[in-house]
Short mmCIF file of C-alpha atoms in Angstrom, two decimals:
data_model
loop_
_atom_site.label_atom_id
_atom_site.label_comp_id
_atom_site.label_asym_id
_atom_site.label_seq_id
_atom_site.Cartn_x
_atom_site.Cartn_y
_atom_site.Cartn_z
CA UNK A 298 -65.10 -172.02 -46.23
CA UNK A 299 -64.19 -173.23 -43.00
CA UNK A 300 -60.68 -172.19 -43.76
CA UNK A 301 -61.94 -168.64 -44.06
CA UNK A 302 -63.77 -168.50 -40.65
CA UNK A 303 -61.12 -170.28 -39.20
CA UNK A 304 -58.48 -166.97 -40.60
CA UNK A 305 -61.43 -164.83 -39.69
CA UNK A 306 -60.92 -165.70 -35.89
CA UNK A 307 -57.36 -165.87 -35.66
CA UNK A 308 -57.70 -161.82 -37.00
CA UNK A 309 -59.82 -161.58 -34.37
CA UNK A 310 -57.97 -162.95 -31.60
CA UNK A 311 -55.06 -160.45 -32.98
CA UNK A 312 -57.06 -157.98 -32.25
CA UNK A 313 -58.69 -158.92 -29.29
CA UNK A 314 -55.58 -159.33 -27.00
CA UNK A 315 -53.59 -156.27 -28.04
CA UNK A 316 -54.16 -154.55 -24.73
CA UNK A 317 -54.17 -151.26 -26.60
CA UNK A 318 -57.65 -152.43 -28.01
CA UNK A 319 -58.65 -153.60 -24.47
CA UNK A 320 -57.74 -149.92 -23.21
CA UNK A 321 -59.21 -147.85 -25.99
CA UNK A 322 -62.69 -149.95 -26.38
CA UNK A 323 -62.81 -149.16 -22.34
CA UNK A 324 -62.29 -145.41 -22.68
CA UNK A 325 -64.62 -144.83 -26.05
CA UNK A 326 -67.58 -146.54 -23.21
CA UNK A 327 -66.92 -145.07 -20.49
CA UNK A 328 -66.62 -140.95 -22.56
CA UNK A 329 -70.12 -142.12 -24.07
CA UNK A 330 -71.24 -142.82 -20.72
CA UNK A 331 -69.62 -139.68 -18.85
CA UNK A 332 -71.19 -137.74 -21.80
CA UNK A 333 -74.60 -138.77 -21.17
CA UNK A 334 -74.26 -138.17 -17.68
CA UNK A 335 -72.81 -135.10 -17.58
CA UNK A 336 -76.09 -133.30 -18.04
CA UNK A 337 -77.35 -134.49 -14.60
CA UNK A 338 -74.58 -133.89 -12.81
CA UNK A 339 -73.36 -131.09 -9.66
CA UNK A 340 -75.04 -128.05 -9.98
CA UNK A 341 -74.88 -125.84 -13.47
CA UNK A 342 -74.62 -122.29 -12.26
CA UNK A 343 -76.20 -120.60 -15.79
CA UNK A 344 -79.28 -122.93 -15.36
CA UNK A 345 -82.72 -121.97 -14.58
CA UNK A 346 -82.55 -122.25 -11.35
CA UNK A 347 -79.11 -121.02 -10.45
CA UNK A 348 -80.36 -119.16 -7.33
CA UNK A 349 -81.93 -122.45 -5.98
CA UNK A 350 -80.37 -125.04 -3.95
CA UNK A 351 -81.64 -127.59 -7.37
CA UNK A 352 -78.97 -130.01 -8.52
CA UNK A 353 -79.30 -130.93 -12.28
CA UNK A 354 -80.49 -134.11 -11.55
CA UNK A 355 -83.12 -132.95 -9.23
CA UNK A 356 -83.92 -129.73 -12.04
CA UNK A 357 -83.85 -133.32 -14.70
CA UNK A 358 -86.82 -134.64 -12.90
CA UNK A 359 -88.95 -131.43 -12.30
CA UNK A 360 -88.57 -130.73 -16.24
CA UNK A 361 -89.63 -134.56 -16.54
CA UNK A 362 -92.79 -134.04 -14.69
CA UNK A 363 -93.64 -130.95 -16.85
CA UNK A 364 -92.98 -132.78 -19.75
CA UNK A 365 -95.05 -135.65 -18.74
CA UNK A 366 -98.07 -132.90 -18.19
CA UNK A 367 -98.25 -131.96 -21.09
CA UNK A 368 -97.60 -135.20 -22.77
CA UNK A 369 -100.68 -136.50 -25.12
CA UNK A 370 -102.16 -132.75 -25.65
CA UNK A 371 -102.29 -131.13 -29.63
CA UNK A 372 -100.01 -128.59 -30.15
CA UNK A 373 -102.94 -126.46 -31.23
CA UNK A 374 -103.95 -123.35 -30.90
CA UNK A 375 -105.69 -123.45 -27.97
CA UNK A 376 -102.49 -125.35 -26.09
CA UNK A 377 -100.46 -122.16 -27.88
CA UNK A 378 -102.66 -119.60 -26.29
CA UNK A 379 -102.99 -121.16 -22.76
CA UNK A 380 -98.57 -121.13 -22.77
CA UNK A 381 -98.53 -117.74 -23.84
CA UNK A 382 -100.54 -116.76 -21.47
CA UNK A 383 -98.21 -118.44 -18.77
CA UNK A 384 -95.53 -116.00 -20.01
CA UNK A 385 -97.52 -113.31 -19.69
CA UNK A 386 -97.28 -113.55 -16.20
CA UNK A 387 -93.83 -112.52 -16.43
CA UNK A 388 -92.78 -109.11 -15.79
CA UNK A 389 -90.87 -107.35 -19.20
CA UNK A 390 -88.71 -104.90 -17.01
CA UNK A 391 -86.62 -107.39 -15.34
CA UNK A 392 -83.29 -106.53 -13.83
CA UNK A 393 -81.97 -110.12 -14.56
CA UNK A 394 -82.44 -112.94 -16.89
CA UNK A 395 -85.86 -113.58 -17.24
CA UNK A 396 -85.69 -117.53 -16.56
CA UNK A 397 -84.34 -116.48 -13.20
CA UNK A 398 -87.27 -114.37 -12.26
CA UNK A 399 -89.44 -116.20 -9.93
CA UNK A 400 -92.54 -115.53 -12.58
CA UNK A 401 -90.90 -117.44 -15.29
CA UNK A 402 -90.31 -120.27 -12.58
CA UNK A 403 -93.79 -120.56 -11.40
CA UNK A 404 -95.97 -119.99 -13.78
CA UNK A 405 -93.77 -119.97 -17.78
CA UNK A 406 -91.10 -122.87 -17.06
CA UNK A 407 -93.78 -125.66 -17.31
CA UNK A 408 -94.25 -124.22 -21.03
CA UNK A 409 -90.91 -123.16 -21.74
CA UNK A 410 -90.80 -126.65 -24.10
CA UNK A 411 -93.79 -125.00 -26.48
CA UNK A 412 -91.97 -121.71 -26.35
CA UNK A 413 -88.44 -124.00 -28.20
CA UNK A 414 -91.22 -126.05 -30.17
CA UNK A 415 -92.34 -122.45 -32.00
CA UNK A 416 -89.97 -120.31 -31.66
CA UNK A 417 -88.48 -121.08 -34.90
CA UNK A 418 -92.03 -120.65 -37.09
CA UNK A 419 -92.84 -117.22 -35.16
CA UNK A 420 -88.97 -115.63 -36.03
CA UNK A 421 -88.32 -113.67 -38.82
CA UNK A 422 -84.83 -113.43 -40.30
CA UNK A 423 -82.21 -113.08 -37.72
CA UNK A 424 -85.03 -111.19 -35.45
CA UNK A 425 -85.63 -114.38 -32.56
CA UNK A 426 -89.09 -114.72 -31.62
CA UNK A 427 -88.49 -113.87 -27.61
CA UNK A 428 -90.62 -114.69 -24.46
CA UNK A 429 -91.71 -110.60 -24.66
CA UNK A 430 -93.13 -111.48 -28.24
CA UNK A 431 -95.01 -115.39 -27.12
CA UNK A 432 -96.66 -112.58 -25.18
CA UNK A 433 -97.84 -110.81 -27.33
CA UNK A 434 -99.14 -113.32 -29.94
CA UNK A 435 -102.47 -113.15 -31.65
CA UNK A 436 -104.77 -115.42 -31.63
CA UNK A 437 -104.74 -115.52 -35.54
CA UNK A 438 -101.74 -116.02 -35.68
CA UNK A 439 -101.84 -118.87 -33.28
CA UNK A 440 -104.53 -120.15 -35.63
CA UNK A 441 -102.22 -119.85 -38.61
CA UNK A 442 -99.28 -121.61 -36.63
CA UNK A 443 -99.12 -124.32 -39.73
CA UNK A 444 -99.59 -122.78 -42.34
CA UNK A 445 -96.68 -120.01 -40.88
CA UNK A 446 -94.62 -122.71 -40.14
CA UNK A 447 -94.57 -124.48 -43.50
CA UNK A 448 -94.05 -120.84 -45.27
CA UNK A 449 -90.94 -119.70 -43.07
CA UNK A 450 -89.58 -123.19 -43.56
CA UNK A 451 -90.16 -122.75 -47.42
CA UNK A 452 -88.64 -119.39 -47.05
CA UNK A 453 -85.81 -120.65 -45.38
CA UNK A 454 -84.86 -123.50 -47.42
CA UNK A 455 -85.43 -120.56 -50.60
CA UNK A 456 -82.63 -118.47 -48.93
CA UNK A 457 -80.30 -121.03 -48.79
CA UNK A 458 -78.28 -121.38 -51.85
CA UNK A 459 -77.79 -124.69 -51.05
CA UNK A 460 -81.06 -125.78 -52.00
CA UNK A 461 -83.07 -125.76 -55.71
CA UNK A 462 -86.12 -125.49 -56.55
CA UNK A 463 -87.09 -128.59 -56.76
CA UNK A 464 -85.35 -130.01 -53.54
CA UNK A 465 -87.56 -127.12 -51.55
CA UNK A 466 -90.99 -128.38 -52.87
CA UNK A 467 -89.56 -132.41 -52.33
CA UNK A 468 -89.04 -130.92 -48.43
CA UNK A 469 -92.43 -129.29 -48.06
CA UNK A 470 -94.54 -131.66 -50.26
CA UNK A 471 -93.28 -134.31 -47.72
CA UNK A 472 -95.36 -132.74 -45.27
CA UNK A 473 -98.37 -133.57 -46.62
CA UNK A 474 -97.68 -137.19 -44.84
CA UNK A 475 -96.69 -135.29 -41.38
CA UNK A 476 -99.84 -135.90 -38.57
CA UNK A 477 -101.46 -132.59 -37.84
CA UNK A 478 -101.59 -131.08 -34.92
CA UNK A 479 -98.61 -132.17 -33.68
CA UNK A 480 -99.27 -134.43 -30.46
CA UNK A 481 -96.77 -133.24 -27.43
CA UNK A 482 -94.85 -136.22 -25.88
CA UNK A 483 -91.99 -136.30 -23.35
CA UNK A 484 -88.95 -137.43 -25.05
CA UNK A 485 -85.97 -135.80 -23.36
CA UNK A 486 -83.72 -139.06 -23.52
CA UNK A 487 -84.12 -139.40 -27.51
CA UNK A 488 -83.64 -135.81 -27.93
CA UNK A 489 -80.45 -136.04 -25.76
CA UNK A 490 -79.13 -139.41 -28.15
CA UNK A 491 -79.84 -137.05 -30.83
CA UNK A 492 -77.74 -134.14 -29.23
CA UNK A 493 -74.92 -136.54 -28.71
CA UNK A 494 -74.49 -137.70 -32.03
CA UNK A 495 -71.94 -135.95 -33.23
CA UNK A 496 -69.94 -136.41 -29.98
CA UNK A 497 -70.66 -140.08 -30.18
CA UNK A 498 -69.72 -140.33 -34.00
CA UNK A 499 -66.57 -138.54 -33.23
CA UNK A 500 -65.52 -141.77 -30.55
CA UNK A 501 -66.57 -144.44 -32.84
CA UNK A 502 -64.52 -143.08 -36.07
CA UNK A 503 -61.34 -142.28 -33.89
CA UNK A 504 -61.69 -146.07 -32.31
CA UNK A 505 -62.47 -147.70 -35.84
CA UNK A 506 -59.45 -146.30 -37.29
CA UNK A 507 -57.19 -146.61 -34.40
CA UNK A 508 -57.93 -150.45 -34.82
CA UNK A 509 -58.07 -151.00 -38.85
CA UNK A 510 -55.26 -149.06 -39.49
CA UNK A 511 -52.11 -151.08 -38.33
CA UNK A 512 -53.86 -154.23 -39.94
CA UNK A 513 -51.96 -154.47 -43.13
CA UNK A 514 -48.81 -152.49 -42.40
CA UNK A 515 -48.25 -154.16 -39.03
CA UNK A 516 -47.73 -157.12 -41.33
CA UNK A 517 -45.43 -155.44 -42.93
CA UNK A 518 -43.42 -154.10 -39.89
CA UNK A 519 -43.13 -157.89 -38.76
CA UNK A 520 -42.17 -159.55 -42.03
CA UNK A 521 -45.18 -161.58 -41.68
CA UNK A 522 -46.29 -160.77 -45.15
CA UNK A 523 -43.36 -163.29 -46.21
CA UNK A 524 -44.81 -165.67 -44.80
CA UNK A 525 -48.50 -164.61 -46.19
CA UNK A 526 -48.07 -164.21 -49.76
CA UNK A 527 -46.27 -167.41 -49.90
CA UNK A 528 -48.29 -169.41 -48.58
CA UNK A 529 -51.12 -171.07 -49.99
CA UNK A 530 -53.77 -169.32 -49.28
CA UNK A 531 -52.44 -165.89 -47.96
CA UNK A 532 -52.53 -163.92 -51.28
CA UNK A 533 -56.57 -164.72 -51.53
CA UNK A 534 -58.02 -165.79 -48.07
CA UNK A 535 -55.93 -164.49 -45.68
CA UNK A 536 -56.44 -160.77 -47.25
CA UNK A 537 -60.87 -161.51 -47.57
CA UNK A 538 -60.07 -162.40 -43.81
CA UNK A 539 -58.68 -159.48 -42.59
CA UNK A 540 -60.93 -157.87 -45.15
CA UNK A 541 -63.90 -158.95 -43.73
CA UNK A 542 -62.58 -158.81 -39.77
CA UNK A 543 -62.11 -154.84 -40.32
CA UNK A 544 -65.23 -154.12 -42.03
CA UNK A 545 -67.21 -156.87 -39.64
CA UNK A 546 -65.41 -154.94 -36.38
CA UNK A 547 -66.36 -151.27 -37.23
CA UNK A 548 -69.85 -152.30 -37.20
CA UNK A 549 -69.66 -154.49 -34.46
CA UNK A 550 -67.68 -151.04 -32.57
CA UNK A 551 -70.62 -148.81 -33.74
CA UNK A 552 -74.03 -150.58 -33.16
CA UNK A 553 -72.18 -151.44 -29.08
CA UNK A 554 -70.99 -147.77 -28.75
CA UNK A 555 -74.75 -146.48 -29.82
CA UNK A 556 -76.23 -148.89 -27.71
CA UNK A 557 -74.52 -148.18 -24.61
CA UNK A 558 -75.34 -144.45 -25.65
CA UNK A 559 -78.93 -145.13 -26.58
CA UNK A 560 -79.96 -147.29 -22.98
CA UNK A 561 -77.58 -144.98 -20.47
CA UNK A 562 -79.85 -142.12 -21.81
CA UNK A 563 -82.95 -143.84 -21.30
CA UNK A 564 -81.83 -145.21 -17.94
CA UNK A 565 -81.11 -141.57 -16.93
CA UNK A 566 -84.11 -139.76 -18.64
CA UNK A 567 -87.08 -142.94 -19.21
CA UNK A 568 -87.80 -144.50 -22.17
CA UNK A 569 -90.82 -142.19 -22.69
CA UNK A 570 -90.83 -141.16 -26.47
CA UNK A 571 -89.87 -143.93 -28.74
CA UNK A 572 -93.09 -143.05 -30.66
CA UNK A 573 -92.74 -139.06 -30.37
CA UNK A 574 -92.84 -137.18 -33.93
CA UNK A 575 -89.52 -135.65 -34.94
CA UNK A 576 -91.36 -132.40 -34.81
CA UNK A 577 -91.09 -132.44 -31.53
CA UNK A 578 -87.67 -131.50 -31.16
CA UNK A 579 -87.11 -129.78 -34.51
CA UNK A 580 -90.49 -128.60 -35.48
CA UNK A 581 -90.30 -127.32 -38.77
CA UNK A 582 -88.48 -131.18 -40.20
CA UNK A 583 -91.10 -132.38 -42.93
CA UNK A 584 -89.78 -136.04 -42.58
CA UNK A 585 -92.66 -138.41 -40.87
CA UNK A 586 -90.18 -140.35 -38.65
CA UNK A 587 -90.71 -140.92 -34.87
CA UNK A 588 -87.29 -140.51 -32.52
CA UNK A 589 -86.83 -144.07 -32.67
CA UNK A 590 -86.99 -144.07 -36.16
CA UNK A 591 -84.14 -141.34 -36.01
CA UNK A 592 -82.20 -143.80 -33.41
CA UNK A 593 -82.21 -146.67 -36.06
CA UNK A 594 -81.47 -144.71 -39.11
CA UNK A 595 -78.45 -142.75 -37.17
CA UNK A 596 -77.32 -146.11 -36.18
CA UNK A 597 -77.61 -147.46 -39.89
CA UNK A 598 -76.01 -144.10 -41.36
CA UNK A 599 -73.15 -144.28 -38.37
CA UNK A 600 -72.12 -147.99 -39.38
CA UNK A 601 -71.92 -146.83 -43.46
CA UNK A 602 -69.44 -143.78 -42.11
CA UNK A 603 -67.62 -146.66 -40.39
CA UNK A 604 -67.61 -149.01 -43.75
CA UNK A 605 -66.74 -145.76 -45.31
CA UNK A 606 -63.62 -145.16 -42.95
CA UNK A 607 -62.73 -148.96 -42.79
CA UNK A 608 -62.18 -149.01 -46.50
CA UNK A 609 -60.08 -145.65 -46.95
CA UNK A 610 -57.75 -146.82 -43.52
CA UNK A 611 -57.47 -150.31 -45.12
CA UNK A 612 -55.95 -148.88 -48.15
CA UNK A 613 -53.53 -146.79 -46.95
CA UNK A 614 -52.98 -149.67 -44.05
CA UNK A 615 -52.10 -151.99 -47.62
CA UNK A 616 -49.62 -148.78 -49.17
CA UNK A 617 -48.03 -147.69 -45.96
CA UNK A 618 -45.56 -150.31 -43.98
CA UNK A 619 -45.70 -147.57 -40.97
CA UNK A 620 -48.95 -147.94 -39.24
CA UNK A 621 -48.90 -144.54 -37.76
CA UNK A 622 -49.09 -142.99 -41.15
CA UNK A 623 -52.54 -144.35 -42.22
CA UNK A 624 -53.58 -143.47 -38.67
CA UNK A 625 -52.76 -140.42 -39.10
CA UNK A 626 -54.44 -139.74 -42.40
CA UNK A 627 -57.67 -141.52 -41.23
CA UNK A 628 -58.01 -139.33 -38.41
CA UNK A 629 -57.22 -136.27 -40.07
CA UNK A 630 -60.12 -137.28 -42.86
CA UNK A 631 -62.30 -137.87 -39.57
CA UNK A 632 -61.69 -134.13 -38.41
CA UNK A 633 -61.45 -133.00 -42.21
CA UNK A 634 -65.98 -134.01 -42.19
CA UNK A 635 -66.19 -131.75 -38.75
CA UNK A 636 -64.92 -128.21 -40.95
CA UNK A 637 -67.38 -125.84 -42.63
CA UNK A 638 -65.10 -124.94 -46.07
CA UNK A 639 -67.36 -122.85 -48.34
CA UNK A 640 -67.59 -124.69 -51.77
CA UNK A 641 -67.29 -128.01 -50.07
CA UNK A 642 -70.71 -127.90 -47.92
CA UNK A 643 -72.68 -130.98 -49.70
CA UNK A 644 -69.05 -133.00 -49.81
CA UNK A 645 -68.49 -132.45 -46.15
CA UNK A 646 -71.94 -134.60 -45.49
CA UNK A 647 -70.22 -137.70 -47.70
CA UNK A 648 -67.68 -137.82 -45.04
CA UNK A 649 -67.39 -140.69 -42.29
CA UNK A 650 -68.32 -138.46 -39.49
CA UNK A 651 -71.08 -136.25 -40.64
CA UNK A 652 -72.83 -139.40 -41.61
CA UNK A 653 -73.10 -140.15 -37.89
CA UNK A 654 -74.22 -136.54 -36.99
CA UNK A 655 -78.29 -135.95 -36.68
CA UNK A 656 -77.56 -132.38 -37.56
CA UNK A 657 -76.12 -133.03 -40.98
CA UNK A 658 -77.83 -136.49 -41.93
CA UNK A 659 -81.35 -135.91 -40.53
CA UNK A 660 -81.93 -132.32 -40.00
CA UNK A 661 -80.38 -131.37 -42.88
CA UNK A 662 -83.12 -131.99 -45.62
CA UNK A 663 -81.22 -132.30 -48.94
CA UNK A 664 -82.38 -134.35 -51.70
CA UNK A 665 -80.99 -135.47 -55.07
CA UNK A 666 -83.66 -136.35 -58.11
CA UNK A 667 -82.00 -139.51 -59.99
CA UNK A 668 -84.16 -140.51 -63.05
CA UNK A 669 -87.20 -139.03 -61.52
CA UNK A 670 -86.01 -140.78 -58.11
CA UNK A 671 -85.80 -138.55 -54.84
CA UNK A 672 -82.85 -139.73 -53.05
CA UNK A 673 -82.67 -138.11 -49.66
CA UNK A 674 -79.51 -136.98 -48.19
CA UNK A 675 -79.27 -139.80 -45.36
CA UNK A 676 -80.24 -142.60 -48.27
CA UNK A 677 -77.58 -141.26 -50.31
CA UNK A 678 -74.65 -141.27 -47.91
CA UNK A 679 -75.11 -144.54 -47.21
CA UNK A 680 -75.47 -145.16 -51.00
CA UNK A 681 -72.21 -143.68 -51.62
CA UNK A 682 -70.48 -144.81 -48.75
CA UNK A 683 -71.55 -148.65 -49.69
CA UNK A 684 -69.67 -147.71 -53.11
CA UNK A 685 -66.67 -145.68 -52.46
CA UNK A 686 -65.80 -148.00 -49.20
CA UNK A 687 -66.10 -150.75 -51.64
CA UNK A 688 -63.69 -149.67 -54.02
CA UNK A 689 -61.14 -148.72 -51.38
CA UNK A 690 -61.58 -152.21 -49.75
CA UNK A 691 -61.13 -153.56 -53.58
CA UNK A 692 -57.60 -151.55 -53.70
CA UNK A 693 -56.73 -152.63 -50.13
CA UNK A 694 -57.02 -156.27 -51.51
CA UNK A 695 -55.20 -155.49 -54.56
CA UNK A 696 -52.21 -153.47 -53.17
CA UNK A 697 -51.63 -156.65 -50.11
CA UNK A 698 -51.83 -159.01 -52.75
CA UNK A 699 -49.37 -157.18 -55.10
CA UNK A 700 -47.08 -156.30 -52.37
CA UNK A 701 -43.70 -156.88 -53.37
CA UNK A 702 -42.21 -158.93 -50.45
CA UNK A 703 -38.39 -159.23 -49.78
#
């Protein structure tokens, strides 16, 4: 055993002073940090306040401090009346966007966040519910705002062939368990991480494979896999080393790259929100997670699409004595989970990067009934990831082993 750790850290050290990995590890921080940053920075000339001497960092804290306000109150039906009211103040023949008009600025933009929170239970179809129709809203209809919600998401999920039957009522029977009224909370900085995900997913996949892939063939390239398989332990603990260093170093890569993500945004934004419902950035979600719930589970779904990607660049690392080919192949699979190919939807969420993405893991409610078991879409990427990553890792082993040296 000590052997093994001992083959475990000289893979390390490998990796640790090729200065490529020194230069690439730097960059995939510092693009998670500019990303996170980039929201607060200069002056946006389509924001809100375009005709205002505001920087975005300055506009970040005054949408804080509304936030804040309203922070602890029931999304109920008086809090729905009382913002619609707010917008009523704004005029509806306007000669220019109406978040530029100095109504909207005073009196509507310290609501605008109920406006995104209900916008999607109050629109019908492709018709968007607007500012002109928060105006007009009844008050039975503000009343009803659950009950509507939960019927246009049922109606939604029934329109999309994507869904059966019996996956729709899993989604809105899962509401049952979902705290009513929903209880407003600032939580900008989750909601950002959440935003970011796919960017951040992108990084971490295009880093992982960058640094599994040459790990067999440049073994190859060297003629150090003489030396390997004829020694006495390199057919057997030398490949569970390098085994174990890739699959140990893509999680290692994505639980640092999230975190640097995850406390940059709450540096920037607070850490206000850890305990916010989900349904406060996507309202109509049936799932009774918090944002930090979300955090975790992208985190644990994130390092799977990494196991996932270690195993399928390991294999063609173990086949290929040109490095740059299983690069090559691992990135395009990377981009290959970022397409939309019709036929292919539910495949495309098995793939290393949408396993990373809050869009497709979390906010995209599929389920699969095994045995009378509902298996929800982010349990069973990870499921299958565990699986398929381990069989790739299996033929990785098998094809360095087998290698036929010269």
């Amino acid at each position: 055993m000590n052997n093994f750790w001992y083959l475990v850290g000289f893979e390390y050290k490998k990796i640790f002073i090729r200065k490529s990995f020194i230069v690439a590890f730097i960059i995939t921080l510092f693009f998670i940090v500019f990303s996170c940053a980039t929201m607060v920075m200069g002056k946006n000339s389509m924001s809100d306040y375009s005709n205002t001497n505001l920087t975005n960092y300055e506009e970040m804290l005054l949408l804080k401090q509304y936030g804040q306000e309203l922070s602890g109150r029931a999304l109920d039906t008086k809090l729905i009346l009382e913002a619609s009211d707010a917008y009523k103040n704004i005029p509806t023949n306007l000669d220019v966007p109406y978040m530029l008009s100095e109504e909207y600025l005073t009196y509507a933009l310290p609501y605008s966040s109920i406006l995104d929170l209900i916008d999607a239970t109050y629109s019908k179809s492709s018709d968007r519910f607007e500012y002109t129709d928060f105006q007009n809203i009844s008050n039975e209809d503000a009343e009803n705002f659950y009950q509507i919600r939960t019927e246009q998401y049922r109606t939604n999920l029934e329109n999309n062939p994507l869904f059966s039957d019996e996956n729709v009522e899993a989604v809105i029977n899962l509401d049952q368990k979902v705290e009513k009224p929903i209880i407003i909370q600032y939580d900008t900085g989750y909601e950002r991480f959440m935003a970011l995900s796919m960017t951040n997913v992108l990084t971490i996949m295009m880093l992982i494979a960058f640094i599994v892939s040459p790990i067999f063939s440049d073994e190859y390239q060297k003629g150090i896999d003489n030396l390997i398989l004829t020694s006495k332990n390199g057919k057997k603990s030398q490949s569970f080393a390098k085994i174990f260093t890739a699959v140990s170093i893509s999680v290692i890569i994505s639980i640092i790259s999230l975190l640097v993500c995850y406390y940059t945004l709450m540096l920037i934004y607070g850490f206000e929100g850890a305990n916010s419902a989900i349904q406060n950035y996507i309202g109509p979600l049936t799932y009774n997670f918090t944002m930090l719930d979300c955090v975790i589970l992208l985190i644990i779904t994130t390092c799977f699409g990494g196991f996932l990607l270690t195993g399928f660049s390991l294999c063609l690392s173990s086949i290929f004595k040109q490095s740059v080919i299983s690069l090559a192949l691992s990135v395009a699979i990377v981009l290959f989970g970022m397409m939309n190919i019709n036929g292919l939807e539910k495949v495309r969420y098995f793939l290393p990067i949408a396993m990373g993405s809050f869009f497709d893991v979390i906010a995209v409610q599929f389920s699969f009934n095994i045995f009378g078991v509902t298996i929800w879409l982010y349990q069973a990427v990870c499921i299958v990831a565990f699986m398929v990553g381990s069989l790739f890792l299996v033929l990785a082993y098998r094809n360095f082993k087998n290698h036929q040296i010269k």
